[in-house]
Coordinates of C-alpha atoms in Angstrom, one line a residue:
M1 CA -24.6 -18.1 -19.1
G2 CA -23.8 -17.2 -22.7
L3 CA -23.3 -13.7 -21.7
I4 CA -20.5 -14.3 -19.1
E5 CA -18.3 -16.2 -21.8
N6 CA -17.9 -13.0 -23.9
P7 CA -14.1 -12.1 -24.0
K8 CA -13.2 -8.7 -22.7
T9 CA -10.1 -6.9 -22.9
Y10 CA -8.8 -3.4 -21.5
K11 CA -6.0 -1.5 -23.2
G12 CA -4.5 2.0 -23.5
R13 CA -7.1 4.4 -22.0
D14 CA -9.6 2.0 -20.9
L15 CA -7.1 0.0 -18.8
E16 CA -6.3 3.0 -17.0
T17 CA -9.8 4.7 -16.3
I18 CA -11.9 1.6 -16.0
F19 CA -9.7 -1.0 -14.3
F20 CA -6.6 0.3 -12.5
R21 CA -7.2 4.0 -11.5
P22 CA -10.3 3.1 -9.3
M23 CA -7.8 1.1 -7.3
F24 CA -5.4 3.9 -6.4
T25 CA -7.4 6.9 -5.9
G26 CA -10.0 8.3 -3.5
E27 CA -10.7 6.2 -0.4
N28 CA -8.9 3.1 -1.7
A29 CA -5.7 5.3 -1.8
E30 CA -6.2 6.5 1.7
Q31 CA -6.9 3.1 3.2
L32 CA -3.3 2.2 1.5
G33 CA -1.8 4.7 3.7
I34 CA 0.9 5.6 1.4
R35 CA 1.6 7.7 -2.0
V36 CA 0.6 6.0 -5.1
L37 CA 1.9 7.3 -8.6
Y38 CA 0.3 6.2 -11.4
N39 CA 1.6 6.0 -15.0
M40 CA 4.7 8.3 -14.4
P41 CA 7.4 7.8 -17.2
V42 CA 9.5 4.8 -17.0
P43 CA 12.2 4.8 -15.7
T44 CA 10.3 6.3 -12.9
T45 CA 12.2 9.2 -11.4
I46 CA 11.0 11.5 -8.4
P47 CA 12.7 14.6 -7.8
L48 CA 13.1 15.7 -4.3
W49 CA 13.4 19.2 -3.5
S50 CA 14.8 20.9 -0.1
P51 CA 14.3 24.5 0.0
Q52 CA 16.9 26.7 1.6
T53 CA 16.0 27.5 5.0
D54 CA 18.4 30.7 5.4
I55 CA 17.9 33.1 2.4
L56 CA 17.3 36.2 4.5
Q57 CA 20.4 38.8 4.2
S58 CA 21.1 42.4 5.4
Y59 CA 19.9 44.8 2.5
S60 CA 22.6 45.8 0.0
S61 CA 22.7 46.6 -3.7
G62 CA 23.7 44.1 -6.2
W63 CA 22.8 40.3 -6.4
T64 CA 24.2 38.1 -3.9
G65 CA 21.5 35.3 -4.3
G66 CA 22.1 31.8 -5.0
D67 CA 20.0 28.3 -5.6
S68 CA 16.6 28.7 -3.8
A69 CA 16.7 24.8 -3.7
Q70 CA 18.8 21.7 -3.3
R71 CA 17.6 19.2 -5.6
K72 CA 18.4 15.4 -5.7
Q73 CA 16.3 12.5 -7.4
K74 CA 15.7 8.9 -6.7
S75 CA 14.7 6.3 -9.3
I76 CA 12.0 3.5 -8.6
D77 CA 12.8 0.1 -9.9
M78 CA 9.8 -1.1 -11.9
S79 CA 9.0 -4.7 -12.5
K80 CA 7.1 -6.5 -15.1
V81 CA 4.3 -8.4 -13.5
K82 CA 1.2 -10.5 -14.4
A83 CA -1.9 -11.8 -12.5
E84 CA -3.5 -14.7 -13.7
V85 CA -6.5 -16.4 -12.3
S86 CA -8.9 -19.3 -13.6
F87 CA -12.0 -20.8 -12.4
S88 CA -14.3 -23.6 -13.4
A89 CA -17.3 -22.2 -15.6
S90 CA -19.6 -22.9 -12.7
D91 CA -17.8 -21.5 -9.8
Y92 CA -17.0 -18.4 -11.7
F93 CA -20.6 -17.7 -12.7
Q94 CA -21.6 -18.2 -8.9
Q95 CA -19.0 -15.7 -7.8
V96 CA -20.0 -13.2 -10.4
Y97 CA -23.7 -14.1 -9.9
E98 CA -23.4 -13.4 -5.9
L99 CA -21.7 -9.7 -6.6
I100 CA -24.6 -9.0 -8.6
T101 CA -27.3 -10.2 -6.2
G102 CA -25.7 -8.2 -3.6
R103 CA -26.4 -4.7 -5.2
A104 CA -29.9 -3.3 -4.6
D105 CA -29.9 -1.5 -7.9
V106 CA -29.9 -4.5 -10.2
N107 CA -32.8 -5.8 -11.9
M108 CA -32.5 -9.8 -11.6
D109 CA -34.9 -10.3 -14.4
D110 CA -32.6 -8.1 -16.8
L111 CA -29.1 -9.0 -16.2
T112 CA -27.5 -7.0 -19.2
G113 CA -23.7 -7.8 -20.4
T114 CA -22.8 -4.6 -18.7
E115 CA -23.9 -5.8 -15.3
L116 CA -21.9 -8.9 -15.8
E117 CA -18.9 -7.0 -17.0
Q118 CA -18.8 -4.7 -13.9
A119 CA -19.2 -7.6 -11.7
E120 CA -16.3 -9.8 -13.5
T121 CA -14.1 -6.5 -13.4
E122 CA -14.6 -5.9 -9.7
M123 CA -14.1 -9.5 -8.7
F124 CA -10.5 -9.7 -10.5
R125 CA -9.6 -6.0 -9.5
A126 CA -10.2 -6.7 -5.8
A127 CA -7.7 -9.8 -6.1
I128 CA -5.0 -7.5 -7.8
A129 CA -5.4 -4.9 -5.2
E130 CA -5.0 -7.4 -2.3
S131 CA -1.9 -9.0 -3.7
L132 CA -0.4 -5.3 -4.5
R133 CA -1.0 -4.3 -0.9
V134 CA 0.6 -7.6 0.6
T135 CA 3.5 -7.4 -1.6
M136 CA 4.1 -3.5 -1.5
W137 CA 5.0 -4.5 2.5
M138 CA 6.4 -7.6 2.3
G139 CA 7.7 -8.4 -1.2
D140 CA 11.4 -9.7 -1.6
V141 CA 12.7 -10.9 -4.9
N142 CA 14.8 -13.6 -2.8
H143 CA 11.6 -15.3 -1.6
T144 CA 9.5 -18.2 -2.7
K145 CA 6.3 -16.0 -2.2
F146 CA 5.5 -12.2 -2.9
N147 CA 8.7 -12.2 -4.9
E148 CA 7.8 -9.9 -7.8
F149 CA 9.3 -7.0 -6.5
N150 CA 10.8 -5.6 -3.2
G151 CA 8.4 -4.1 -0.8
F152 CA 8.7 -1.5 1.8
L153 CA 10.0 -3.7 4.8
T154 CA 12.5 -5.3 2.6
L155 CA 13.9 -1.9 1.7
I156 CA 13.7 -0.4 5.2
Y157 CA 15.6 -3.1 6.8
R158 CA 18.3 -2.9 4.1
Y159 CA 18.5 0.8 5.1
L160 CA 18.7 0.0 8.6
V161 CA 21.6 -2.4 8.2
T162 CA 23.5 0.6 6.5
G163 CA 22.8 2.8 9.4
N164 CA 20.7 5.2 7.7
V165 CA 17.4 4.8 9.6
P166 CA 17.2 5.9 13.1
H167 CA 15.7 3.4 15.3
A168 CA 14.8 2.4 18.9
S169 CA 16.1 -1.2 19.9
F170 CA 13.6 -3.6 21.6
S171 CA 15.7 -6.6 21.0
G172 CA 15.0 -9.1 23.4
T173 CA 11.9 -7.3 25.1
T174 CA 8.5 -9.0 25.4
I175 CA 5.8 -6.2 24.2
T176 CA 2.8 -6.1 26.2
K177 CA -0.1 -3.9 26.8
D178 CA 1.7 -2.4 29.7
N179 CA 4.7 -1.2 27.8
I180 CA 3.2 -0.7 24.1
A181 CA 3.3 2.9 24.7
S182 CA 6.8 2.8 25.1
V183 CA 7.2 1.5 21.6
F184 CA 5.5 4.6 20.2
Y185 CA 7.3 7.0 22.7
E186 CA 10.9 5.6 22.1
T187 CA 10.3 5.5 18.1
W188 CA 9.3 9.1 18.2
A189 CA 12.3 10.2 20.4
A190 CA 14.7 8.3 17.8
A191 CA 13.3 10.2 15.1
N192 CA 15.6 13.0 13.1
P193 CA 14.4 16.4 14.0
A194 CA 13.6 16.9 10.3
L195 CA 10.7 14.1 10.5
K196 CA 9.4 15.6 13.9
A197 CA 9.0 18.8 12.0
L198 CA 6.4 17.4 9.5
K199 CA 3.9 16.5 12.3
A200 CA 2.1 19.7 11.9
E201 CA 1.3 18.9 8.0
G202 CA -0.6 16.0 9.5
N203 CA 0.8 13.1 7.0
L204 CA 2.8 11.4 9.8
A205 CA 1.9 7.7 10.5
Y206 CA 2.9 4.6 12.6
F207 CA 2.7 1.7 10.4
V208 CA 2.4 -1.2 12.7
T209 CA 1.8 -4.9 12.5
S210 CA -1.5 -6.4 14.1
D211 CA 0.0 -7.4 17.3
L212 CA 1.1 -4.0 18.0
Y213 CA -2.2 -2.5 17.0
D214 CA -4.2 -5.0 19.1
L215 CA -1.9 -4.5 22.3
Y216 CA -2.5 -0.8 21.9
E217 CA -6.2 -1.2 21.7
L218 CA -6.0 -3.2 25.0
Y219 CA -3.6 -0.4 26.5
L220 CA -6.5 2.0 25.7
D221 CA -9.3 -0.2 27.2
D222 CA -7.5 -0.2 30.5
K223 CA -7.7 3.6 30.7
G224 CA -10.6 4.8 33.2
G225 CA -13.3 7.2 32.0
D226 CA -16.5 7.1 29.8
G227 CA -14.6 7.6 26.8
A228 CA -12.5 4.4 27.4
Y229 CA -15.8 2.3 28.1
T230 CA -17.4 3.5 25.1
D231 CA -14.7 3.0 22.8
M232 CA -14.1 -0.7 24.2
V233 CA -18.0 -1.4 23.7
S234 CA -18.5 0.4 20.1
G235 CA -15.1 -0.1 18.7
R236 CA -12.7 2.8 17.5
R237 CA -12.5 3.7 13.7
E238 CA -9.0 4.5 14.0
L239 CA -6.1 4.8 16.6
S240 CA -3.6 7.6 17.0
F241 CA -0.7 8.4 19.5
H242 CA -0.3 12.0 20.2
G243 CA -2.1 13.0 17.1
I244 CA -0.3 10.5 14.9
K245 CA -2.6 7.7 13.0
I246 CA -1.5 4.2 13.8
I247 CA -2.1 2.2 10.8
D248 CA -2.5 -1.7 10.6
M249 CA -0.3 -3.0 7.7
G250 CA -2.6 -6.1 7.9
I251 CA 0.2 -8.5 6.8
S252 CA 0.4 -10.5 10.0
Q253 CA -1.2 -13.6 8.3
H254 CA 1.7 -13.9 6.1
M255 CA 4.7 -13.2 8.9
P256 CA 7.3 -14.0 9.8
L257 CA 9.4 -12.4 7.0
K258 CA 12.6 -14.5 6.4
A259 CA 14.7 -11.5 5.5
T260 CA 14.0 -9.6 8.7
N261 CA 13.5 -12.4 11.1
T262 CA 10.8 -10.7 13.2
A263 CA 7.0 -10.7 13.0
T264 CA 6.6 -7.4 14.7
H265 CA 7.2 -4.0 12.9
C266 CA 6.7 -0.6 13.9
I267 CA 7.8 2.4 11.5
L268 CA 7.3 6.1 11.8
T269 CA 7.5 8.0 8.7
D270 CA 5.8 10.7 6.4
R271 CA 3.0 8.7 4.5
R272 CA 4.3 10.6 1.5
N273 CA 7.8 9.0 1.8
L274 CA 6.6 5.5 0.9
V275 CA 5.7 5.4 -2.8
M276 CA 4.0 2.4 -5.1
A277 CA 4.1 3.5 -8.7
V278 CA 2.0 1.4 -11.1
N279 CA 2.5 1.8 -14.7
T280 CA 0.1 0.5 -17.7
A281 CA 1.2 3.0 -20.4
D282 CA 5.0 2.4 -21.0
Y283 CA 4.9 -1.5 -21.3
P284 CA 4.1 -2.9 -24.6
G285 CA 1.7 -5.7 -23.9
S286 CA 0.0 -4.0 -20.8
E287 CA -3.7 -5.2 -20.7
V288 CA -6.1 -7.0 -18.8
R289 CA -8.1 -9.9 -20.6
M290 CA -10.9 -11.9 -19.5
W291 CA -12.2 -14.8 -21.7
Y292 CA -13.6 -18.4 -21.5
N293 CA -11.6 -21.4 -22.6
P294 CA -14.1 -23.8 -23.9
D295 CA -11.3 -26.8 -24.0
E296 CA -10.8 -26.7 -20.2
M297 CA -14.4 -25.0 -19.5
E298 CA -12.6 -22.3 -17.4
N299 CA -13.2 -18.6 -17.1
R300 CA -9.7 -17.0 -17.3
Q301 CA -8.4 -13.4 -16.2
R302 CA -5.2 -11.8 -17.1
A303 CA -3.4 -8.7 -16.2
V304 CA -0.1 -7.3 -17.3
F305 CA 1.4 -4.2 -16.0
M306 CA 4.5 -2.7 -14.2
V307 CA 5.0 -1.9 -10.4
G308 CA 7.6 -1.0 -8.0
C309 CA 8.3 0.5 -4.6
E310 CA 10.6 2.8 -3.0
V311 CA 11.4 4.8 0.3
L312 CA 12.2 8.2 -1.0
D313 CA 14.3 9.3 1.8
E314 CA 15.3 6.7 4.4
S315 CA 16.2 9.5 7.1
L316 CA 12.9 10.6 7.2
M317 CA 11.5 7.6 9.3
S318 CA 12.3 5.9 12.5
M319 CA 11.4 2.4 13.7
A320 CA 11.2 0.1 16.5
S321 CA 13.9 -2.5 16.0
F322 CA 12.9 -5.9 17.4
L323 CA 15.9 -8.0 15.9

């Protein structure tokens, strides 16, 4: 077990390329269903360009043009966070060893330091990714849990109170498989024309809690035809409504939220409108460290970085209100 006690520290470029970037690129970013910005300058400011839609003029000599676009910007509040995990030496070795034995390309008679390091890194990276995924949705600085930064639901419901988010009210309504389609219909109907116009770009999505996702599956199961039977038996890789993907936020096990007083959520928006920014470059002390503490006989892991969430344009979303 000597190799597993070797300390490992990721900083600078290694911190970006080996540890964090694999969590927020490719299929991992696609599974989140949102827009992820990595190592943008702090403070992170996103410019929003709105092109002019009426620039055609009757032909005449001289210059009569103006600005080609309207520009505004929005800043993402970044919070300094850390993640720390400790294991007893025996438990730690068993978990890392299990990750290694599950790979077909590993020679169990020749476990090098690299194999162990990859397994250690993957175990810690998976824990951080799941914590970020949950906090980006339900984070609230006023809560006792998931309070490192404000997540999307906290931000969206604040905008809802100010009247900036179009919504369809289902207050007092019991949602069942018989009326679940009306939740999607009415959420779409309440959306601004500017949001509806983005449907052709293919980035609109309904973000829902698991109860709505399950009810919609039951609704589809009741449809007649061979396709419905096949889907009921074999399952569905993903759900959609009128060509718009339905994404399960996967947070129902942590509900309800005190800030929203409801455990059911349905939000329609462009996936690029929800932004999570992660920074490991502009904060002194950003690192990932893994080491063995002989005094406590523990393997310890620590990550220090910056993260924040923001809704870029609250008018480009619609939601079903269950309050």
